Amino acid sequence: MNYRNSNLIYIVIGFMSLLLTSCGKSFLDTKPSTQFTEVDVWSDPNLIQLNMNSIYNQNPWSFFMTSLAVDEARCYDGGNDYNMSNMLMSPDNAGWGDWNGRYSAIRDCNIFLENIDKLPDDPALIDGVTLKDRLKGEATFFRAWYYQLLISYFGGVPLVTKSYKLTDDFSAARNSYAECVQFISGECDKAAALLPLVNTGANKGRVTKGAALALKSRVLLYAASDLHNTTFSGFSNPELLGYVDGDRKQRWQAAKAAAKAVIDLGIYGLYQPGPASTEEAVQNYENLFISKNSIEDIFIRYYNASVNQGADYWQVFPNGYGGIETNGAPSELVDAYEMSDGTKFSRTNPAQNLEPYKNRDPRFYASILYEGAAFRSRPSNLLTADPVGVLQVGTWEKWDATTNKIVYTYGLDSRNSVVYGGGYNNTGTCMLKFINRKTDMYVNHQDDLTWRFIRYSEIILNYAEACIGLGEEAEARTYINMIRKKAAMPDVMDAGAALSARYRNERRIELVYENHRFFDVRRWMIGPEAYHPMHGVNVVYKLNPDHTTATIPTVTPVQITSGKWDNKAYFLPIARSEMNKNDKLVQNPGYN
């Protein structure tokens, strides 16, 4: 583990802050950056808040943080399969989970908590709490947040709650998974007691009491799941991977209570929960993810293009619109969306197979672009090829009467595009969720985005899953149907194993691309269902016998990647470099 000594923190940043905030001082009276002492850093509210901002900034996000490593997305580049297959992972190739980076952030939280009481007390309340309490709450929350990320990848990890000095022994054994969950849960409670219920003004977007309780909900739900209540045979330290004693029912009850605590705050709700039509439901779902604020927001971060800190949409825009369309939905995800009447989609159904994108769950149309889906106007030089502004990934077969041969016209967003041939995507689809249709790649790659690390729909689903775990099926259906109602989907009536399967698919669809599926596949222990050869589609407007071109394309699934599952991938390997630095660490099973 990389625990660095950091007694004088962010000195240069702190100096810049003084230049910007000390309006009553002459510039000549300001200390040079080399003269700031530890007392200066921890006694100045501005420097301390900049320190906290750096902890926020270490929190990772992207449009495809884990999507490409599970059955949510695929991309393609020069014939290489960017499958991110876990079968390729080893202690020598172990970047996933970012062990070192998370511990670096935890170290910063520890230093912060060790020094925050040096800040002079100020009884003034902002959003109902003092500055010192808010900052303590934020540091406590983020220490819990970063530990939650670690145990989601690795199982039990060393719980380090102090900053190390150069003379300290850096080696530390892994704590049991149960100890980690107990610690994180307790930290969430501490943070919740210190943080405001809501933030206003310049503090909007900072963590709140609800964020701390929502994190606790996630952690306790994961803890009650199959992965952490199963013994891995042959592994000598099962306590590192999950529970080896206790009552699983109590774990489900704790998960249910944690979700209910967020619900009972009474300040969150589902976004537009009662659409009048399927069309309205489509628009509502799309709007949620391009809105700056919503009633679902629990733990968010604003990305602002005006200060060159916006989201880079170039990565996900279709290649015929100026992007490289990295995140394409494989057929396995497309097929998981139900029909609008709540029945399963099936390619063995002739009518559904003929027009596979017709009459689907409204969330499909707000999450995925497919052949013929309306997107936005093309630039002027492409209007002749596409005057409407729809995704074109297909191939048109046309008859050349001069040569008596078929000629081919390729879609502007296909891998044979005249705009950008090749692209990074061979799924035949493109991600739409999070994309603002008004963004113009030919003007600016960046645009504003509110990234939702935790939103209220997750809490409702967490509550429903805990109810299923407790056998409280009627209650579970009530909460699952809340999510379906806002999507204009019919209620589920299932029971038993069918209800569990329906819930899991509902979670997959509602939270698609939001960094959940990777962990859900593992905690539910359904690796073989998610890791197998993946498919995209070939889209062809075929030539009719009369030499006209069909107006309805033939959409045919084709294998685009290989893949298989190995049970060792339920947990990720600890990097060999970390194992070499800390001889007390135990490697996860299958990676020795």
Coordinates of C-alpha atoms in Angstrom, one line a residue:
M1 CA 0.0 0.0 0.0
N2 CA 1.2 3.5 -0.8
Y3 CA 0.7 5.6 2.3
R4 CA 2.6 8.8 1.7
N5 CA 3.7 11.3 4.4
S6 CA 1.7 14.5 3.8
N7 CA 1.9 17.0 6.6
L8 CA 2.0 20.1 4.5
I9 CA -0.8 19.8 2.1
Y10 CA -1.7 21.6 -1.1
I11 CA 0.5 24.5 -0.4
V12 CA 0.6 25.9 -3.9
I13 CA -3.2 25.6 -4.2
G14 CA -3.6 27.2 -0.8
F15 CA -1.5 30.2 -1.9
M16 CA -3.6 30.6 -5.0
S17 CA -6.7 30.5 -2.8
L18 CA -5.4 33.4 -0.6
L19 CA -4.8 35.5 -3.7
L20 CA -8.4 34.9 -4.8
T21 CA -10.1 35.2 -1.4
S22 CA -8.2 37.7 0.7
C23 CA -9.7 40.8 -0.8
G24 CA -8.9 42.9 2.2
K25 CA -5.2 42.2 2.1
S26 CA -2.6 43.8 0.0
F27 CA -0.9 41.3 -2.4
L28 CA 2.4 42.3 -0.9
D29 CA 1.2 41.3 2.6
T30 CA 0.6 37.7 1.4
K31 CA 3.0 35.0 2.6
P32 CA 5.1 33.3 -0.1
S33 CA 3.9 29.8 -0.8
T34 CA 7.1 28.4 0.6
Q35 CA 6.4 29.9 4.0
F36 CA 3.0 28.3 4.7
T37 CA 3.1 26.1 7.8
E38 CA 0.8 23.3 8.9
V39 CA -0.8 25.8 11.3
D40 CA -1.6 28.1 8.4
V41 CA -3.2 25.3 6.4
W42 CA -5.5 24.0 9.1
S43 CA -6.5 27.3 10.6
D44 CA -7.7 28.9 7.4
P45 CA -11.2 27.9 6.3
N46 CA -10.4 28.6 2.7
L47 CA -7.4 26.4 2.6
I48 CA -9.2 23.6 4.4
Q49 CA -12.1 23.7 2.0
L50 CA -9.7 23.5 -1.0
N51 CA -8.2 20.5 0.7
M52 CA -11.6 18.9 0.9
N53 CA -12.3 19.7 -2.7
S54 CA -9.2 17.6 -3.6
I55 CA -10.8 14.7 -1.9
Y56 CA -13.9 15.2 -3.9
N57 CA -11.8 15.3 -7.1
Q58 CA -10.4 11.9 -6.5
N59 CA -13.8 10.3 -6.9
P60 CA -13.8 8.4 -10.2
W61 CA -16.5 8.6 -12.9
S62 CA -16.9 8.1 -16.6
F63 CA -19.6 7.2 -19.1
F64 CA -18.3 3.7 -19.1
M65 CA -16.5 3.1 -15.8
T66 CA -17.5 -0.6 -15.7
S67 CA -19.9 -1.0 -18.6
L68 CA -17.3 -2.3 -21.0
A69 CA -16.2 -4.9 -18.4
V70 CA -19.7 -6.5 -18.2
D71 CA -22.6 -7.2 -20.6
E72 CA -23.7 -3.5 -20.9
A73 CA -21.4 -2.2 -23.6
R74 CA -18.7 -3.1 -26.1
C75 CA -16.3 -1.1 -28.2
Y76 CA -14.0 -2.1 -31.0
D77 CA -10.7 -0.7 -32.3
G78 CA -8.7 -2.1 -35.2
G79 CA -9.7 -5.7 -34.7
N80 CA -8.9 -5.8 -31.0
D81 CA -11.6 -7.1 -28.7
Y82 CA -11.8 -4.5 -25.9
N83 CA -13.8 -7.0 -23.8
M84 CA -12.0 -6.1 -20.6
S85 CA -12.3 -9.8 -19.9
N86 CA -11.6 -10.7 -16.3
M87 CA -10.0 -13.9 -17.5
L88 CA -7.0 -11.7 -18.6
M89 CA -6.6 -10.3 -15.1
S90 CA -3.7 -11.3 -12.9
P91 CA -1.7 -9.8 -10.1
D92 CA 0.7 -8.5 -12.8
N93 CA -2.2 -6.8 -14.7
A94 CA -4.4 -5.5 -11.9
G95 CA -5.4 -2.0 -12.6
W96 CA -9.1 -2.6 -11.9
G97 CA -10.3 -1.4 -8.6
D98 CA -7.5 1.1 -8.2
W99 CA -6.2 -0.2 -4.9
N100 CA -3.4 2.4 -4.7
G101 CA -5.6 5.3 -5.8
R102 CA -8.4 4.5 -3.3
Y103 CA -5.9 4.2 -0.4
S104 CA -4.3 7.5 -1.5
A105 CA -7.8 9.1 -1.1
I106 CA -8.3 7.4 2.2
R107 CA -5.0 8.7 3.5
D108 CA -6.1 12.2 2.6
C109 CA -9.3 11.7 4.5
N110 CA -7.3 10.4 7.5
I111 CA -5.0 13.4 7.5
F112 CA -8.0 15.7 7.2
L113 CA -9.8 14.1 10.2
E114 CA -6.7 14.2 12.3
N115 CA -6.3 18.0 11.7
I116 CA -9.8 19.4 11.3
D117 CA -10.2 20.3 15.0
K118 CA -7.3 22.8 14.6
L119 CA -9.8 25.0 12.7
P120 CA -11.1 27.6 15.1
D121 CA -14.7 27.0 16.2
D122 CA -17.3 29.2 14.5
P123 CA -20.9 28.8 15.7
A124 CA -22.4 30.2 12.5
L125 CA -24.8 27.7 10.8
I126 CA -24.9 27.2 7.1
D127 CA -27.7 24.9 6.0
G128 CA -28.2 24.0 9.6
V129 CA -24.6 22.9 10.5
T130 CA -21.3 24.6 11.3
L131 CA -18.5 24.6 8.8
K132 CA -16.4 22.3 11.0
D133 CA -19.1 19.7 11.3
R134 CA -19.8 19.8 7.6
L135 CA -16.2 19.3 6.8
K136 CA -15.9 16.4 9.3
G137 CA -18.9 14.8 7.9
E138 CA -17.6 15.1 4.3
A139 CA -14.2 13.5 5.2
T140 CA -16.0 10.8 7.1
F141 CA -18.4 10.1 4.2
F142 CA -15.6 9.9 1.6
R143 CA -13.5 7.6 3.8
A144 CA -16.5 5.3 3.9
W145 CA -17.1 5.8 0.1
Y146 CA -13.6 4.9 -0.9
Y147 CA -13.6 1.9 1.4
Q148 CA -16.9 0.8 -0.2
L149 CA -15.3 0.9 -3.6
L150 CA -12.4 -1.2 -2.4
I151 CA -14.5 -4.0 -0.8
S152 CA -16.8 -4.1 -3.8
Y153 CA -13.8 -5.2 -5.9
F154 CA -11.6 -7.0 -3.4
G155 CA -13.6 -8.2 -0.4
G156 CA -12.1 -7.4 3.0
V157 CA -9.2 -4.9 2.9
P158 CA -6.9 -3.4 5.6
L159 CA -8.8 -0.7 7.5
V160 CA -6.4 2.1 7.9
T161 CA -7.7 5.0 10.0
K162 CA -4.6 7.0 10.6
S163 CA -2.0 8.7 8.4
Y164 CA 1.3 6.9 8.3
K165 CA 4.7 8.6 8.9
L166 CA 7.9 7.6 7.2
T167 CA 9.1 5.8 10.3
D168 CA 5.9 3.7 10.6
D169 CA 5.5 0.0 9.6
F170 CA 3.3 0.2 6.5
S171 CA 2.3 -3.4 6.5
A172 CA -1.2 -4.3 7.5
A173 CA -3.4 -7.4 7.3
R174 CA -6.7 -7.4 5.5
N175 CA -9.7 -7.0 7.8
S176 CA -12.6 -9.4 7.4
Y177 CA -15.4 -8.5 5.1
A178 CA -17.7 -8.3 8.1
E179 CA -15.4 -5.9 9.9
C180 CA -15.2 -3.7 6.8
V181 CA -19.0 -3.6 6.4
Q182 CA -19.4 -2.7 10.1
F183 CA -16.8 0.0 9.8
I184 CA -18.3 1.6 6.7
S185 CA -21.8 1.4 8.1
G186 CA -20.7 3.1 11.3
E187 CA -18.9 5.8 9.3
C188 CA -22.0 6.5 7.3
D189 CA -24.0 7.0 10.6
K190 CA -21.3 9.4 11.9
A191 CA -21.3 11.3 8.6
A192 CA -25.1 11.5 8.6
A193 CA -25.1 13.0 12.0
L194 CA -22.8 15.8 10.9
L195 CA -24.0 16.6 7.4
P196 CA -26.8 19.0 6.4
L197 CA -30.1 17.5 5.2
V198 CA -29.8 19.7 2.1
N199 CA -27.2 22.1 0.7
T200 CA -28.0 25.4 -0.8
G201 CA -26.2 28.1 -2.8
A202 CA -22.5 27.4 -3.5
N203 CA -22.7 24.2 -1.5
K204 CA -25.1 22.5 -3.8
G205 CA -23.6 19.3 -5.0
R206 CA -21.7 18.6 -1.8
V207 CA -22.6 15.5 0.2
T208 CA -25.5 15.4 2.6
K209 CA -27.1 13.4 5.3
G210 CA -29.1 11.6 2.6
A211 CA -25.9 10.7 0.7
A212 CA -24.4 9.1 3.8
L213 CA -27.5 7.1 4.5
A214 CA -27.8 6.0 0.9
L215 CA -24.2 4.8 0.9
K216 CA -25.1 2.7 3.9
S217 CA -28.1 1.3 2.0
R218 CA -25.8 0.2 -0.8
V219 CA -23.2 -1.3 1.4
L220 CA -25.7 -3.3 3.5
L221 CA -27.5 -4.5 0.4
Y222 CA -24.3 -5.9 -1.1
A223 CA -23.4 -7.5 2.3
A224 CA -26.7 -9.4 2.3
S225 CA -26.2 -10.7 -1.3
D226 CA -25.3 -14.2 -2.4
L227 CA -21.6 -13.4 -3.0
H228 CA -20.8 -12.5 0.6
N229 CA -22.9 -15.3 2.1
T230 CA -21.2 -18.1 0.1
T231 CA -18.1 -20.1 1.1
F232 CA -15.5 -20.4 -1.6
S233 CA -14.1 -23.9 -1.2
G234 CA -10.4 -24.3 -0.9
F235 CA -9.7 -20.7 0.2
S236 CA -8.1 -20.6 3.6
N237 CA -9.4 -17.2 4.5
P238 CA -13.2 -17.2 3.8
E239 CA -13.8 -14.3 6.2
L240 CA -12.0 -12.0 3.8
L241 CA -14.7 -12.6 1.1
G242 CA -17.9 -12.7 3.2
Y243 CA -19.7 -13.8 6.3
V244 CA -18.7 -17.0 8.0
D245 CA -21.3 -16.8 10.8
G246 CA -24.4 -14.8 11.8
D247 CA -27.9 -14.7 10.5
R248 CA -28.4 -13.7 6.9
K249 CA -32.0 -12.8 7.6
Q250 CA -30.7 -10.1 9.9
R251 CA -28.5 -8.8 7.1
W252 CA -31.5 -8.5 4.8
Q253 CA -33.4 -6.7 7.6
A254 CA -30.5 -4.3 8.0
A255 CA -30.5 -3.6 4.3
K256 CA -34.2 -3.0 4.3
A257 CA -34.0 -0.6 7.2
A258 CA -31.1 1.3 5.7
A259 CA -33.1 1.9 2.4
K260 CA -36.2 2.8 4.4
A261 CA -34.2 5.4 6.4
V262 CA -33.4 7.3 3.1
I263 CA -37.1 7.0 2.0
D264 CA -38.3 8.3 5.4
L265 CA -36.2 11.5 5.0
G266 CA -39.1 12.6 2.8
I267 CA -37.0 14.9 0.6
Y268 CA -36.4 12.6 -2.4
G269 CA -38.8 11.2 -4.9
L270 CA -39.0 9.5 -8.3
Y271 CA -38.6 11.9 -11.2
Q272 CA -42.0 12.4 -13.0
P273 CA -43.6 9.3 -11.5
G274 CA -46.9 9.4 -13.4
P275 CA -46.4 9.9 -17.1
A276 CA -49.6 10.2 -19.2
S277 CA -48.2 8.2 -22.1
T278 CA -45.3 6.1 -23.2
E279 CA -44.0 9.1 -25.2
E280 CA -44.0 11.2 -22.1
A281 CA -42.2 8.4 -20.2
V282 CA -39.5 8.3 -22.9
Q283 CA -38.9 12.0 -22.6
N284 CA -39.0 12.0 -18.8
Y285 CA -36.3 9.3 -18.6
E286 CA -34.1 11.1 -21.1
N287 CA -34.6 14.5 -19.4
L288 CA -33.6 13.1 -16.0
F289 CA -30.0 12.5 -17.1
I290 CA -29.5 15.8 -18.9
S291 CA -31.1 17.9 -16.2
K292 CA -29.0 19.9 -13.8
N293 CA -31.0 19.0 -10.7
S294 CA -33.8 16.6 -10.0
I295 CA -35.8 15.3 -7.1
E296 CA -33.9 12.0 -7.4
D297 CA -30.5 13.5 -6.7
I298 CA -28.8 12.1 -3.6
F299 CA -25.1 12.0 -4.4
I300 CA -24.1 14.0 -7.5
R301 CA -21.4 16.0 -9.0
Y302 CA -21.7 18.9 -11.5
Y303 CA -19.4 19.0 -14.5
N304 CA -19.3 22.5 -16.0
A305 CA -18.1 23.1 -19.6
S306 CA -17.8 26.9 -19.0
V307 CA -14.7 26.3 -16.9
N308 CA -13.4 23.5 -19.1
Q309 CA -14.5 20.8 -16.7
G310 CA -17.5 19.5 -18.6
A311 CA -18.2 15.9 -19.8
D312 CA -16.4 14.9 -22.9
Y313 CA -19.2 13.7 -25.2
W314 CA -16.8 13.0 -28.0
Q315 CA -16.2 9.6 -26.5
V316 CA -19.9 8.5 -26.8
F317 CA -21.4 10.5 -29.7
P318 CA -22.0 8.5 -33.0
N319 CA -19.1 8.7 -35.4
G320 CA -21.2 10.3 -38.0
Y321 CA -21.9 13.1 -35.6
G322 CA -18.3 13.8 -34.8
G323 CA -17.7 11.3 -32.0
I324 CA -16.1 7.9 -31.8
E325 CA -19.2 6.0 -30.2
T326 CA -17.2 4.0 -27.7
N327 CA -20.2 2.7 -25.8
G328 CA -22.4 0.5 -27.9
A329 CA -25.1 -1.7 -26.5
P330 CA -24.6 -5.4 -27.3
S331 CA -27.7 -7.4 -28.5
E332 CA -27.8 -9.1 -25.1
L333 CA -28.6 -5.7 -23.5
V334 CA -31.0 -4.7 -26.2
D335 CA -32.9 -8.0 -25.9
A336 CA -33.2 -7.5 -22.1
Y337 CA -35.7 -4.6 -22.6
E338 CA -39.2 -5.9 -22.4
M339 CA -42.0 -5.2 -24.9
S340 CA -44.1 -2.3 -23.9
D341 CA -46.9 -4.7 -22.7
G342 CA -44.4 -6.2 -20.2
T343 CA -43.8 -9.5 -22.1
K344 CA -40.3 -10.6 -22.9
F345 CA -38.8 -9.8 -26.2
S346 CA -37.8 -12.8 -28.3
R347 CA -36.0 -13.1 -31.6
T348 CA -37.9 -16.4 -32.2
N349 CA -41.1 -14.3 -32.4
P350 CA -41.3 -13.6 -36.2
A351 CA -43.0 -10.1 -35.8
Q352 CA -40.6 -9.0 -33.1
N353 CA -37.6 -10.3 -35.0
L354 CA -38.7 -8.4 -38.1
E355 CA -38.8 -5.1 -36.3
P356 CA -36.8 -5.6 -33.1
Y357 CA -36.9 -2.0 -32.1
K358 CA -40.6 -1.6 -32.2
N359 CA -42.9 -1.4 -29.1
R360 CA -40.2 -1.8 -26.5
D361 CA -39.9 -0.5 -22.9
P362 CA -39.9 3.3 -23.1
R363 CA -36.6 3.5 -21.3
F364 CA -35.0 1.7 -24.4
Y365 CA -35.8 4.7 -26.6
A366 CA -34.2 7.1 -24.0
S367 CA -31.1 5.0 -23.4
I368 CA -30.0 3.5 -26.8
L369 CA -29.7 4.8 -30.3
Y370 CA -30.4 2.2 -33.0
E371 CA -30.9 2.1 -36.8
G372 CA -33.4 4.8 -37.8
A373 CA -33.7 6.3 -34.3
A374 CA -34.1 10.1 -34.4
F375 CA -31.1 11.9 -32.9
R376 CA -30.2 15.5 -34.0
S377 CA -29.7 17.4 -37.3
R378 CA -26.6 16.7 -39.3
P379 CA -24.1 19.4 -40.2
S380 CA -24.9 21.1 -43.5
N381 CA -22.5 19.0 -45.6
L382 CA -24.3 15.8 -44.6
L383 CA -27.9 17.0 -44.9
T384 CA -28.2 15.4 -48.4
A385 CA -27.2 12.0 -47.0
D386 CA -29.5 12.4 -44.0
P387 CA -32.0 15.3 -44.0
V388 CA -33.9 13.9 -41.0
G389 CA -31.1 13.3 -38.5
V390 CA -31.3 9.6 -37.6
L391 CA -28.8 7.0 -36.6
Q392 CA -27.4 5.3 -39.7
V393 CA -25.5 2.1 -39.0
G394 CA -26.9 0.0 -41.8
T395 CA -26.0 -0.9 -45.3
W396 CA -28.3 -0.2 -48.3
E397 CA -28.3 -2.6 -51.2
K398 CA -29.1 -0.7 -54.4
W399 CA -29.3 -1.9 -58.0
D400 CA -27.0 -0.3 -60.6
A401 CA -28.8 -0.7 -63.9
T402 CA -25.7 0.4 -65.8
T403 CA -23.5 -2.5 -64.5
N404 CA -26.4 -4.8 -63.6
K405 CA -24.8 -5.2 -60.2
I406 CA -25.7 -4.5 -56.6
V407 CA -23.9 -1.5 -55.1
Y408 CA -23.7 -0.7 -51.5
T409 CA -24.4 2.6 -49.6
Y410 CA -23.1 2.7 -46.0
G411 CA -24.7 4.6 -43.1
L412 CA -23.1 7.7 -41.9
D413 CA -22.6 6.1 -38.4
S414 CA -21.4 2.7 -39.7
R415 CA -17.9 1.4 -39.6
N416 CA -17.7 2.2 -43.3
S417 CA -18.9 5.8 -42.7
V418 CA -17.6 8.5 -45.1
V419 CA -17.5 10.7 -42.0
Y420 CA -15.3 8.6 -39.8
G421 CA -14.7 5.1 -41.0
G422 CA -13.9 2.4 -38.5
G423 CA -15.4 4.0 -35.4
Y424 CA -14.9 2.2 -32.1
N425 CA -18.2 0.4 -32.1
N426 CA -19.4 -2.7 -33.9
T427 CA -22.6 -3.4 -31.9
G428 CA -24.9 -1.6 -34.4
T429 CA -26.2 0.7 -31.6
C430 CA -24.9 3.7 -29.6
M431 CA -25.5 4.9 -26.1
L432 CA -28.0 7.7 -25.8
K433 CA -28.4 7.9 -22.0
F434 CA -26.7 11.0 -20.5
I435 CA -26.3 12.6 -24.0
N436 CA -27.7 16.0 -24.6
R437 CA -29.0 16.1 -28.2
K438 CA -28.2 19.8 -28.3
T439 CA -24.5 19.2 -28.0
D440 CA -22.6 19.8 -31.2
M441 CA -19.4 17.9 -31.5
Y442 CA -18.2 20.2 -34.3
V443 CA -18.4 23.2 -32.0
N444 CA -17.2 21.7 -28.6
H445 CA -16.6 18.2 -27.3
Q446 CA -17.6 19.2 -23.7
D447 CA -20.9 20.0 -22.3
D448 CA -22.5 20.4 -18.8
L449 CA -23.5 17.2 -17.0
T450 CA -24.8 16.3 -13.6
W451 CA -23.3 12.9 -12.8
R452 CA -25.5 10.9 -10.3
F453 CA -23.5 8.6 -8.2
I454 CA -26.6 7.7 -6.2
R455 CA -30.1 8.5 -7.1
Y456 CA -33.5 7.7 -5.5
S457 CA -34.5 5.0 -7.9
E458 CA -31.5 2.9 -6.6
I459 CA -32.8 3.2 -3.1
I460 CA -36.3 2.1 -4.1
L461 CA -34.8 -0.9 -5.9
N462 CA -32.6 -1.6 -2.9
Y463 CA -35.6 -1.7 -0.6
A464 CA -37.5 -4.0 -3.0
E465 CA -34.5 -6.4 -3.2
A466 CA -34.2 -6.6 0.6
C467 CA -37.9 -7.4 0.8
I468 CA -37.5 -10.2 -1.7
G469 CA -34.6 -11.5 0.4
L470 CA -37.0 -11.5 3.4
G471 CA -39.8 -13.2 1.5
E472 CA -41.9 -10.0 1.7
E473 CA -43.0 -10.3 -1.9
A474 CA -46.1 -8.1 -1.9
E475 CA -44.1 -5.2 -0.5
A476 CA -41.3 -5.9 -3.0
R477 CA -43.8 -5.8 -5.9
T478 CA -45.2 -2.5 -4.6
Y479 CA -41.8 -0.9 -4.8
I480 CA -40.7 -2.5 -8.1
N481 CA -44.0 -1.2 -9.6
M482 CA -43.2 2.3 -8.5
I483 CA -40.2 2.2 -10.8
R484 CA -42.2 0.6 -13.6
K485 CA -45.0 3.1 -13.3
K486 CA -42.7 6.1 -14.0
A487 CA -41.5 4.2 -17.1
A488 CA -45.2 3.6 -18.2
M489 CA -44.7 -0.2 -17.9
P490 CA -47.3 -2.5 -16.5
D491 CA -47.1 -3.9 -13.0
V492 CA -45.3 -7.1 -12.3
M493 CA -47.4 -9.8 -10.6
D494 CA -44.7 -12.5 -10.3
A495 CA -43.8 -14.5 -7.3
G496 CA -40.9 -16.7 -6.1
A497 CA -38.0 -17.2 -8.5
A498 CA -39.8 -15.4 -11.3
L499 CA -40.1 -12.3 -9.1
S500 CA -36.4 -12.4 -8.3
A501 CA -35.6 -12.7 -12.0
R502 CA -38.0 -9.9 -12.9
Y503 CA -36.5 -7.6 -10.3
R504 CA -33.0 -8.2 -11.5
N505 CA -33.9 -7.3 -15.0
E506 CA -35.7 -4.3 -13.8
R507 CA -32.6 -3.1 -12.0
R508 CA -30.5 -3.8 -15.1
I509 CA -32.7 -1.6 -17.3
E510 CA -33.5 1.2 -14.8
L511 CA -29.8 1.7 -13.8
V512 CA -28.2 0.9 -17.1
Y513 CA -24.8 2.5 -17.6
E514 CA -24.8 3.9 -14.0
N515 CA -22.0 1.6 -12.7
H516 CA -24.2 -1.0 -11.1
R517 CA -24.3 -4.0 -13.4
F518 CA -20.7 -5.0 -13.0
F519 CA -21.2 -5.3 -9.2
D520 CA -24.7 -6.8 -9.4
V521 CA -23.5 -9.6 -11.6
R522 CA -20.9 -10.5 -9.0
R523 CA -23.0 -10.1 -5.9
W524 CA -25.8 -12.2 -7.4
M525 CA -23.2 -14.7 -8.6
I526 CA -24.6 -14.9 -12.1
G527 CA -21.2 -14.6 -13.9
P528 CA -22.0 -17.2 -16.6
E529 CA -25.1 -15.3 -17.6
A530 CA -23.2 -12.2 -18.3
Y531 CA -19.8 -13.4 -19.6
H532 CA -20.1 -15.3 -22.8
P533 CA -19.7 -14.5 -26.5
M534 CA -21.4 -11.2 -27.1
H535 CA -23.3 -10.0 -30.2
G536 CA -23.9 -6.9 -32.2
V537 CA -26.1 -6.7 -35.2
N538 CA -25.7 -6.4 -39.0
V539 CA -28.3 -4.0 -40.4
V540 CA -29.0 -4.4 -44.1
Y541 CA -31.7 -2.8 -46.3
K542 CA -31.9 -5.7 -48.7
L543 CA -32.6 -5.5 -52.4
N544 CA -36.1 -6.6 -53.4
P545 CA -36.7 -8.9 -56.3
D546 CA -38.0 -5.9 -58.3
H547 CA -34.6 -4.1 -57.7
T548 CA -36.0 -1.6 -55.3
T549 CA -34.5 -1.4 -51.8
A550 CA -36.4 -2.5 -48.7
T551 CA -37.5 0.2 -46.4
I552 CA -37.5 -2.1 -43.4
P553 CA -34.0 -3.4 -42.6
T554 CA -33.0 -6.9 -41.8
V555 CA -31.4 -6.9 -38.4
T556 CA -29.3 -10.0 -37.8
P557 CA -27.3 -10.7 -34.6
V558 CA -23.6 -11.5 -35.2
Q559 CA -21.0 -12.5 -32.7
I560 CA -18.5 -9.6 -32.0
T561 CA -16.5 -10.8 -29.0
S562 CA -15.6 -14.0 -27.3
G563 CA -15.9 -14.5 -23.6
K564 CA -16.3 -16.9 -20.8
W565 CA -16.6 -16.9 -17.0
D566 CA -14.2 -18.0 -14.4
N567 CA -15.3 -18.0 -10.7
K568 CA -12.1 -16.3 -9.6
A569 CA -13.5 -13.1 -11.3
Y570 CA -16.1 -12.6 -8.6
F571 CA -13.2 -10.9 -6.8
L572 CA -10.3 -9.0 -8.4
P573 CA -6.6 -9.6 -7.8
I574 CA -4.5 -7.4 -5.6
A575 CA -1.6 -6.2 -7.6
R576 CA 1.7 -8.0 -7.1
S577 CA 3.4 -4.7 -6.4
E578 CA 1.1 -4.3 -3.4
M579 CA 1.6 -7.8 -2.2
N580 CA 5.4 -7.3 -2.4
K581 CA 5.2 -4.1 -0.3
N582 CA 3.0 -5.7 2.3
D583 CA 3.8 -9.2 3.3
K584 CA 0.7 -9.4 5.5
L585 CA -1.7 -9.3 2.6
V586 CA -3.5 -12.5 1.5
Q587 CA -4.2 -12.7 -2.3
N588 CA -7.8 -13.5 -3.5
P589 CA -8.5 -17.0 -4.6
G590 CA -7.4 -18.1 -8.1
Y591 CA -4.7 -15.4 -8.5
N592 CA -1.7 -17.0 -6.8

